[in-house]
């Protein structure tokens, strides 16, 4: 038995903390990556019941799923810019707010909207440092062209995406300064930028005095898994329940695991779980962005699971499909349940159970 457990009571508490921190501005729930691994449709329904009416997606199929499941009145925004006519046509057919992050994307959206005798709501994306999508601050004349010449587009918002809010306040502040300058320039040219938003989960909680603008976009705050130190008010969502599949004693000097293996220094009682890094256990999605020192420290860390209310240390390294833990001092047997802390976005191959 192996399941990913999502406790919606914890998600609710995290949402309350988000609303308190947002101080009354709009909250856009970012449902990218299957709602951070928690399950897009179930979480969207839950958030709607909790009063959220603005949703962000990163793929047209996500918007389609929501619209086909009675999300007819909610605002759905496509986070990334695209000039792909097939994607644009699909999004417009489902009433999705498209993002124009380039002149080509704006032209493509305008052309398809015009061919369908409609005016499409869009948001303009400004690139302030992430580098993936968005108009450069130096090419706001192209943004002006949207207002002047593209009559089938209605700009309802302008936003940027922060590149390193969880790591650097200095870089985050610099990005926000660029974004505000771009907004000021758009207004000076006589245009209305609409709803302005830039603040993500990490910036919202790590920098309490930061300017919130008109809306905040949250993702990792919903799971309580903003990288770095724990954040007051947020609790982690997501853990795996797995049954113990083998429990037995092994002699002193017994070798366990491959690569960074482990040799017992005394007779040791070992339990085996058929959960490994394939399923998302022992995985850090931010590891590629850490320093060499942080990576070395992460590799040396001790990893634990909980069995019958007790902490059990993982022996050796987490395997692809299995994990071995020391249960020498724990009263347990085959079939008992182990609890493994995981970031839901890393989990695959397991059914989700909601509580």
Short mmCIF file of C-alpha atoms in Angstrom, two decimals:
data_model
loop_
_atom_site.label_atom_id
_atom_site.label_comp_id
_atom_site.label_asym_id
_atom_site.label_seq_id
_atom_site.Cartn_x
_atom_site.Cartn_y
_atom_site.Cartn_z
CA UNK A 1 0.00 0.00 0.00
CA UNK A 2 1.40 3.35 -1.07
CA UNK A 3 -0.53 6.63 -1.28
CA UNK A 4 0.23 10.33 -1.44
CA UNK A 5 -1.78 11.98 1.33
CA UNK A 6 -3.04 15.55 0.89
CA UNK A 7 -4.61 16.99 4.03
CA UNK A 8 -6.97 19.70 2.80
CA UNK A 9 -7.31 21.04 6.34
CA UNK A 10 -3.65 22.07 6.14
CA UNK A 11 -4.20 23.62 2.70
CA UNK A 12 -7.08 25.62 4.21
CA UNK A 13 -4.87 26.91 7.01
CA UNK A 14 -2.18 27.88 4.51
CA UNK A 15 -4.77 29.72 2.42
CA UNK A 16 -5.90 31.66 5.47
CA UNK A 17 -2.30 32.68 6.12
CA UNK A 18 -1.97 33.73 2.46
CA UNK A 19 -5.11 35.89 2.65
CA UNK A 20 -3.90 37.50 5.86
CA UNK A 21 -0.53 38.26 4.30
CA UNK A 22 -2.13 39.54 1.07
CA UNK A 23 -3.95 42.25 3.04
CA UNK A 24 -7.04 42.34 0.85
CA UNK A 25 -5.51 42.29 -2.65
CA UNK A 26 -6.60 39.67 -5.18
CA UNK A 27 -5.21 36.16 -4.65
CA UNK A 28 -4.44 34.27 -7.87
CA UNK A 29 -4.02 30.55 -7.21
CA UNK A 30 -1.32 29.13 -9.49
CA UNK A 31 -2.37 25.59 -10.40
CA UNK A 32 0.67 24.85 -12.57
CA UNK A 33 2.22 21.38 -12.41
CA UNK A 34 -1.02 19.67 -11.39
CA UNK A 35 -1.55 22.20 -8.57
CA UNK A 36 1.95 21.59 -7.28
CA UNK A 37 1.36 17.85 -7.37
CA UNK A 38 -1.75 18.02 -5.19
CA UNK A 39 -4.22 17.31 -8.01
CA UNK A 40 -5.47 20.17 -10.18
CA UNK A 41 -9.21 19.57 -10.28
CA UNK A 42 -9.70 18.56 -6.65
CA UNK A 43 -7.60 21.45 -5.37
CA UNK A 44 -9.28 23.95 -7.69
CA UNK A 45 -12.70 22.86 -6.42
CA UNK A 46 -11.50 23.12 -2.85
CA UNK A 47 -10.05 26.59 -3.37
CA UNK A 48 -13.23 27.77 -5.09
CA UNK A 49 -15.21 26.60 -2.05
CA UNK A 50 -12.82 28.69 0.04
CA UNK A 51 -13.58 31.82 -1.99
CA UNK A 52 -10.85 31.85 -4.63
CA UNK A 53 -12.11 33.03 -8.04
CA UNK A 54 -8.85 33.66 -9.92
CA UNK A 55 -6.79 30.77 -11.24
CA UNK A 56 -3.50 30.55 -13.10
CA UNK A 57 -2.48 27.65 -15.37
CA UNK A 58 0.54 26.88 -17.52
CA UNK A 59 -1.04 24.60 -20.09
CA UNK A 60 -4.23 24.95 -22.18
CA UNK A 61 -5.27 21.42 -21.21
CA UNK A 62 -5.49 22.56 -17.57
CA UNK A 63 -7.83 25.37 -18.53
CA UNK A 64 -9.89 22.95 -20.61
CA UNK A 65 -10.20 20.56 -17.65
CA UNK A 66 -11.47 23.36 -15.42
CA UNK A 67 -13.97 24.71 -17.91
CA UNK A 68 -15.32 21.24 -18.63
CA UNK A 69 -15.86 20.71 -14.90
CA UNK A 70 -18.14 23.67 -14.28
CA UNK A 71 -15.51 26.38 -13.76
CA UNK A 72 -17.58 28.67 -15.97
CA UNK A 73 -17.54 31.95 -14.07
CA UNK A 74 -14.03 31.89 -12.64
CA UNK A 75 -11.18 33.88 -14.16
CA UNK A 76 -8.54 31.60 -15.67
CA UNK A 77 -5.24 33.07 -16.77
CA UNK A 78 -2.58 31.43 -18.91
CA UNK A 79 0.74 32.16 -17.24
CA UNK A 80 3.05 31.70 -20.22
CA UNK A 81 3.07 33.57 -23.48
CA UNK A 82 2.54 31.67 -26.72
CA UNK A 83 2.23 32.50 -30.41
CA UNK A 84 1.11 28.97 -31.28
CA UNK A 85 -2.21 29.38 -33.17
CA UNK A 86 -3.54 26.01 -32.02
CA UNK A 87 -2.97 26.83 -28.36
CA UNK A 88 -4.39 30.33 -28.77
CA UNK A 89 -7.53 29.06 -30.51
CA UNK A 90 -8.08 26.49 -27.78
CA UNK A 91 -7.64 29.04 -25.00
CA UNK A 92 -9.98 31.57 -26.61
CA UNK A 93 -12.61 28.88 -27.07
CA UNK A 94 -12.53 28.30 -23.31
CA UNK A 95 -12.52 31.96 -22.35
CA UNK A 96 -8.98 31.93 -21.03
CA UNK A 97 -7.09 35.16 -20.49
CA UNK A 98 -4.06 34.81 -22.75
CA UNK A 99 -0.65 36.24 -21.98
CA UNK A 100 1.16 38.33 -24.58
CA UNK A 101 4.86 38.31 -23.81
CA UNK A 102 6.04 39.26 -27.28
CA UNK A 103 4.87 41.26 -30.26
CA UNK A 104 4.46 38.05 -32.26
CA UNK A 105 2.23 36.54 -29.56
CA UNK A 106 0.09 39.68 -29.44
CA UNK A 107 -0.29 39.71 -33.23
CA UNK A 108 -1.24 36.03 -33.23
CA UNK A 109 -3.86 36.43 -30.48
CA UNK A 110 -5.29 39.54 -32.14
CA UNK A 111 -5.54 37.84 -35.52
CA UNK A 112 -7.35 34.78 -34.19
CA UNK A 113 -9.69 36.88 -32.03
CA UNK A 114 -10.47 39.08 -35.02
CA UNK A 115 -11.24 36.04 -37.18
CA UNK A 116 -13.71 34.91 -34.52
CA UNK A 117 -15.35 38.36 -34.24
CA UNK A 118 -14.44 38.67 -30.60
CA UNK A 119 -12.34 40.83 -28.30
CA UNK A 120 -9.89 38.74 -26.29
CA UNK A 121 -8.89 39.67 -22.76
CA UNK A 122 -5.12 39.47 -22.39
CA UNK A 123 -2.41 40.24 -19.90
CA UNK A 124 0.90 41.75 -20.91
CA UNK A 125 4.02 40.14 -19.49
CA UNK A 126 7.16 42.19 -18.85
CA UNK A 127 10.50 40.38 -18.58
CA UNK A 128 12.43 41.86 -15.67
CA UNK A 129 15.02 39.14 -15.27
CA UNK A 130 13.60 35.63 -15.59
CA UNK A 131 14.37 35.60 -19.30
CA UNK A 132 11.79 33.04 -20.46
CA UNK A 133 8.86 35.16 -21.60
CA UNK A 134 7.96 38.82 -21.68
CA UNK A 135 8.53 42.16 -23.37
CA UNK A 136 11.84 43.76 -22.48
CA UNK A 137 11.47 47.08 -20.62
CA UNK A 138 13.32 48.66 -23.52
CA UNK A 139 10.63 47.68 -26.05
CA UNK A 140 7.54 49.21 -24.54
CA UNK A 141 6.81 50.78 -27.91
CA UNK A 142 5.73 47.29 -28.95
CA UNK A 143 3.44 47.14 -25.92
CA UNK A 144 2.01 50.50 -26.99
CA UNK A 145 1.22 48.99 -30.39
CA UNK A 146 -1.15 46.54 -28.69
CA UNK A 147 -3.23 49.41 -27.36
CA UNK A 148 -3.03 51.48 -30.56
CA UNK A 149 -3.47 48.98 -33.35
CA UNK A 150 -4.81 45.67 -32.05
CA UNK A 151 -8.51 46.35 -31.64
CA UNK A 152 -9.39 42.73 -30.92
CA UNK A 153 -7.33 42.75 -27.72
CA UNK A 154 -8.35 44.11 -24.33
CA UNK A 155 -5.51 44.49 -21.85
CA UNK A 156 -6.85 43.68 -18.38
CA UNK A 157 -3.53 43.22 -16.61
CA UNK A 158 0.24 43.51 -16.67
CA UNK A 159 2.63 41.27 -14.75
CA UNK A 160 6.14 39.97 -14.35
CA UNK A 161 7.59 36.77 -12.90
CA UNK A 162 10.29 36.93 -10.24
CA UNK A 163 13.45 34.95 -10.90
CA UNK A 164 14.86 34.31 -7.43
CA UNK A 165 12.47 35.60 -4.79
CA UNK A 166 13.26 32.71 -2.44
CA UNK A 167 17.00 33.39 -2.58
CA UNK A 168 17.69 37.09 -3.04
CA UNK A 169 15.84 40.14 -1.75
CA UNK A 170 18.27 42.35 -3.67
CA UNK A 171 17.47 40.75 -7.03
CA UNK A 172 13.77 40.67 -6.22
CA UNK A 173 13.75 44.37 -5.37
CA UNK A 174 15.66 45.17 -8.58
CA UNK A 175 13.08 43.26 -10.62
CA UNK A 176 10.20 45.02 -8.94
CA UNK A 177 11.85 48.39 -9.61
CA UNK A 178 12.10 47.52 -13.31
CA UNK A 179 8.49 46.41 -13.37
CA UNK A 180 7.26 49.59 -11.68
CA UNK A 181 9.24 51.68 -14.12
CA UNK A 182 7.59 49.82 -17.00
CA UNK A 183 4.14 50.36 -15.47
CA UNK A 184 4.85 54.08 -15.02
CA UNK A 185 5.97 54.33 -18.64
CA UNK A 186 2.83 52.58 -19.91
CA UNK A 187 0.69 55.02 -17.92
CA UNK A 188 2.74 57.98 -19.16
CA UNK A 189 2.01 56.87 -22.72
CA UNK A 190 -1.67 57.18 -21.91
CA UNK A 191 -2.56 53.51 -21.49
CA UNK A 192 -4.14 51.55 -18.64
CA UNK A 193 -2.02 48.54 -17.55
CA UNK A 194 -4.93 46.93 -15.65
CA UNK A 195 -4.30 44.61 -12.72
CA UNK A 196 -0.59 44.70 -11.88
CA UNK A 197 0.91 41.67 -10.18
CA UNK A 198 4.37 40.29 -9.52
CA UNK A 199 4.51 38.96 -5.97
CA UNK A 200 4.81 35.18 -5.65
CA UNK A 201 4.70 32.85 -2.65
CA UNK A 202 8.26 33.41 -1.47
CA UNK A 203 8.20 37.19 -1.84
CA UNK A 204 4.84 37.38 -0.06
CA UNK A 205 6.12 35.66 3.07
CA UNK A 206 9.84 36.41 3.09
CA UNK A 207 9.58 40.18 2.57
CA UNK A 208 6.64 41.40 4.69
CA UNK A 209 7.06 45.07 3.77
CA UNK A 210 7.16 44.50 0.01
CA UNK A 211 4.66 46.26 -2.27
CA UNK A 212 1.85 43.84 -3.09
CA UNK A 213 0.40 45.79 -6.06
CA UNK A 214 -3.08 44.68 -7.16
CA UNK A 215 -2.75 40.91 -6.77
CA UNK A 216 -0.46 38.15 -5.56
CA UNK A 217 0.19 34.84 -7.33
CA UNK A 218 0.67 31.89 -4.98
CA UNK A 219 1.73 28.30 -5.56
CA UNK A 220 4.27 26.87 -3.10
CA UNK A 221 2.61 28.74 -0.24
CA UNK A 222 -0.45 26.54 -0.70
CA UNK A 223 1.69 23.47 0.02
CA UNK A 224 3.61 25.28 2.75
CA UNK A 225 6.85 24.39 1.00
CA UNK A 226 8.53 27.69 0.30
CA UNK A 227 12.26 26.87 0.09
CA UNK A 228 14.53 27.88 2.91
CA UNK A 229 13.61 28.21 6.56
CA UNK A 230 10.11 27.42 7.77
CA UNK A 231 7.64 30.27 7.42
CA UNK A 232 5.37 31.21 10.31
CA UNK A 233 1.75 30.46 9.53
CA UNK A 234 2.44 27.86 6.86
CA UNK A 235 2.53 24.09 7.34
CA UNK A 236 3.79 21.45 4.95
CA UNK A 237 1.27 19.60 2.84
CA UNK A 238 2.02 16.14 1.48
CA UNK A 239 3.32 12.86 2.78
CA UNK A 240 3.42 9.27 1.60
CA UNK A 241 1.85 6.45 3.56
CA UNK A 242 3.59 3.16 2.81
CA UNK A 243 3.35 -0.22 4.44
CA UNK A 244 6.45 -2.02 5.72
CA UNK A 245 7.12 -4.88 3.30
CA UNK A 246 10.00 -6.67 5.02
CA UNK A 247 11.25 -6.44 8.60
CA UNK A 248 14.26 -8.42 9.81
CA UNK A 249 17.52 -8.50 11.72
CA UNK A 250 20.91 -8.17 10.02
CA UNK A 251 24.32 -8.90 11.57
CA UNK A 252 27.15 -6.50 12.28
CA UNK A 253 29.12 -5.72 9.12
CA UNK A 254 26.15 -6.21 6.81
CA UNK A 255 26.33 -4.04 3.67
CA UNK A 256 23.20 -2.11 2.74
CA UNK A 257 22.43 -0.24 -0.48
CA UNK A 258 24.35 0.80 -3.58
CA UNK A 259 26.52 3.86 -4.24
CA UNK A 260 26.58 5.66 -0.87
CA UNK A 261 25.85 2.44 0.96
CA UNK A 262 25.87 1.66 4.65
CA UNK A 263 27.59 -1.04 6.74
CA UNK A 264 25.96 -1.98 10.04
CA UNK A 265 28.13 -1.43 13.10
CA UNK A 266 26.01 -3.70 15.26
CA UNK A 267 23.13 -6.13 14.79
CA UNK A 268 20.41 -4.01 13.23
CA UNK A 269 16.71 -4.48 12.67
CA UNK A 270 15.83 -3.17 9.21
CA UNK A 271 12.49 -2.41 7.55
CA UNK A 272 12.09 -2.11 3.79
CA UNK A 273 9.65 0.26 2.05
CA UNK A 274 8.88 0.01 -1.66
CA UNK A 275 9.13 3.79 -2.04
CA UNK A 276 12.16 5.51 -3.56
CA UNK A 277 13.30 8.64 -5.30
CA UNK A 278 11.26 7.61 -8.34
CA UNK A 279 8.20 8.33 -6.21
CA UNK A 280 9.61 11.67 -5.02
CA UNK A 281 11.01 10.69 -1.62
CA UNK A 282 14.37 12.23 -0.74
CA UNK A 283 14.20 14.61 -3.73
CA UNK A 284 14.91 18.35 -3.53
CA UNK A 285 13.59 20.18 -6.59
CA UNK A 286 15.69 23.25 -5.74
CA UNK A 287 18.99 21.37 -5.48
CA UNK A 288 20.21 22.51 -8.91
CA UNK A 289 20.00 26.12 -7.73
CA UNK A 290 22.01 25.62 -4.56
CA UNK A 291 25.69 26.27 -3.98
CA UNK A 292 28.23 23.44 -3.94
CA UNK A 293 28.43 23.83 -0.16
CA UNK A 294 24.65 23.49 0.19
CA UNK A 295 24.63 20.44 -2.11
CA UNK A 296 27.39 18.76 -0.09
CA UNK A 297 25.53 19.48 3.15
CA UNK A 298 22.27 18.17 1.63
CA UNK A 299 23.95 14.92 0.62
CA UNK A 300 25.28 14.41 4.15
CA UNK A 301 21.95 15.06 5.83
CA UNK A 302 20.16 12.35 7.76
CA UNK A 303 16.73 11.38 6.43
CA UNK A 304 13.97 9.99 8.60
CA UNK A 305 10.53 8.45 8.28
CA UNK A 306 7.96 7.95 11.03
CA UNK A 307 6.75 4.50 12.05
CA UNK A 308 4.22 4.00 14.85
CA UNK A 309 4.93 7.50 16.12
CA UNK A 310 8.71 7.02 16.17
CA UNK A 311 11.46 8.46 13.96
CA UNK A 312 13.33 5.86 11.93
CA UNK A 313 16.54 6.80 10.15
CA UNK A 314 17.05 5.93 6.50
CA UNK A 315 20.10 3.67 6.04
CA UNK A 316 22.38 4.45 3.13
CA UNK A 317 20.82 6.44 0.31
CA UNK A 318 17.22 6.39 -0.88
CA UNK A 319 16.98 3.90 -3.73
CA UNK A 320 15.15 4.20 -7.02
CA UNK A 321 12.18 2.10 -5.90
CA UNK A 322 12.89 1.26 -2.27
CA UNK A 323 14.14 2.66 1.04
CA UNK A 324 15.65 0.84 4.03
CA UNK A 325 15.27 2.20 7.56
CA UNK A 326 16.65 1.36 10.97
CA UNK A 327 13.88 0.08 13.25
CA UNK A 328 16.12 -1.55 15.87
CA UNK A 329 14.40 0.28 18.71
CA UNK A 330 10.90 0.38 17.21
CA UNK A 331 8.19 -2.19 17.80
CA UNK A 332 6.92 -2.84 14.27
CA UNK A 333 6.07 -5.58 11.84
CA UNK A 334 5.20 -6.12 8.18
CA UNK A 335 2.12 -4.09 7.25
CA UNK A 336 2.69 -1.28 9.74
CA UNK A 337 2.51 2.17 8.16
CA UNK A 338 5.46 4.48 7.57
CA UNK A 339 4.96 8.21 6.94
CA UNK A 340 7.40 9.84 4.50
CA UNK A 341 7.55 13.61 4.11
CA UNK A 342 7.47 14.60 0.41
CA UNK A 343 6.90 17.68 -1.71
CA UNK A 344 3.82 16.66 -3.75
CA UNK A 345 5.20 18.23 -6.93
CA UNK A 346 7.96 15.59 -6.98
CA UNK A 347 5.63 12.62 -6.50
CA UNK A 348 4.70 10.29 -9.34
CA UNK A 349 3.31 6.80 -9.62
CA UNK A 350 1.13 7.06 -6.53
CA UNK A 351 -2.63 7.62 -6.09
CA UNK A 352 -3.70 10.70 -4.14
CA UNK A 353 -5.85 10.35 -1.03
CA UNK A 354 -7.46 13.51 0.36
CA UNK A 355 -8.22 14.03 4.03
#
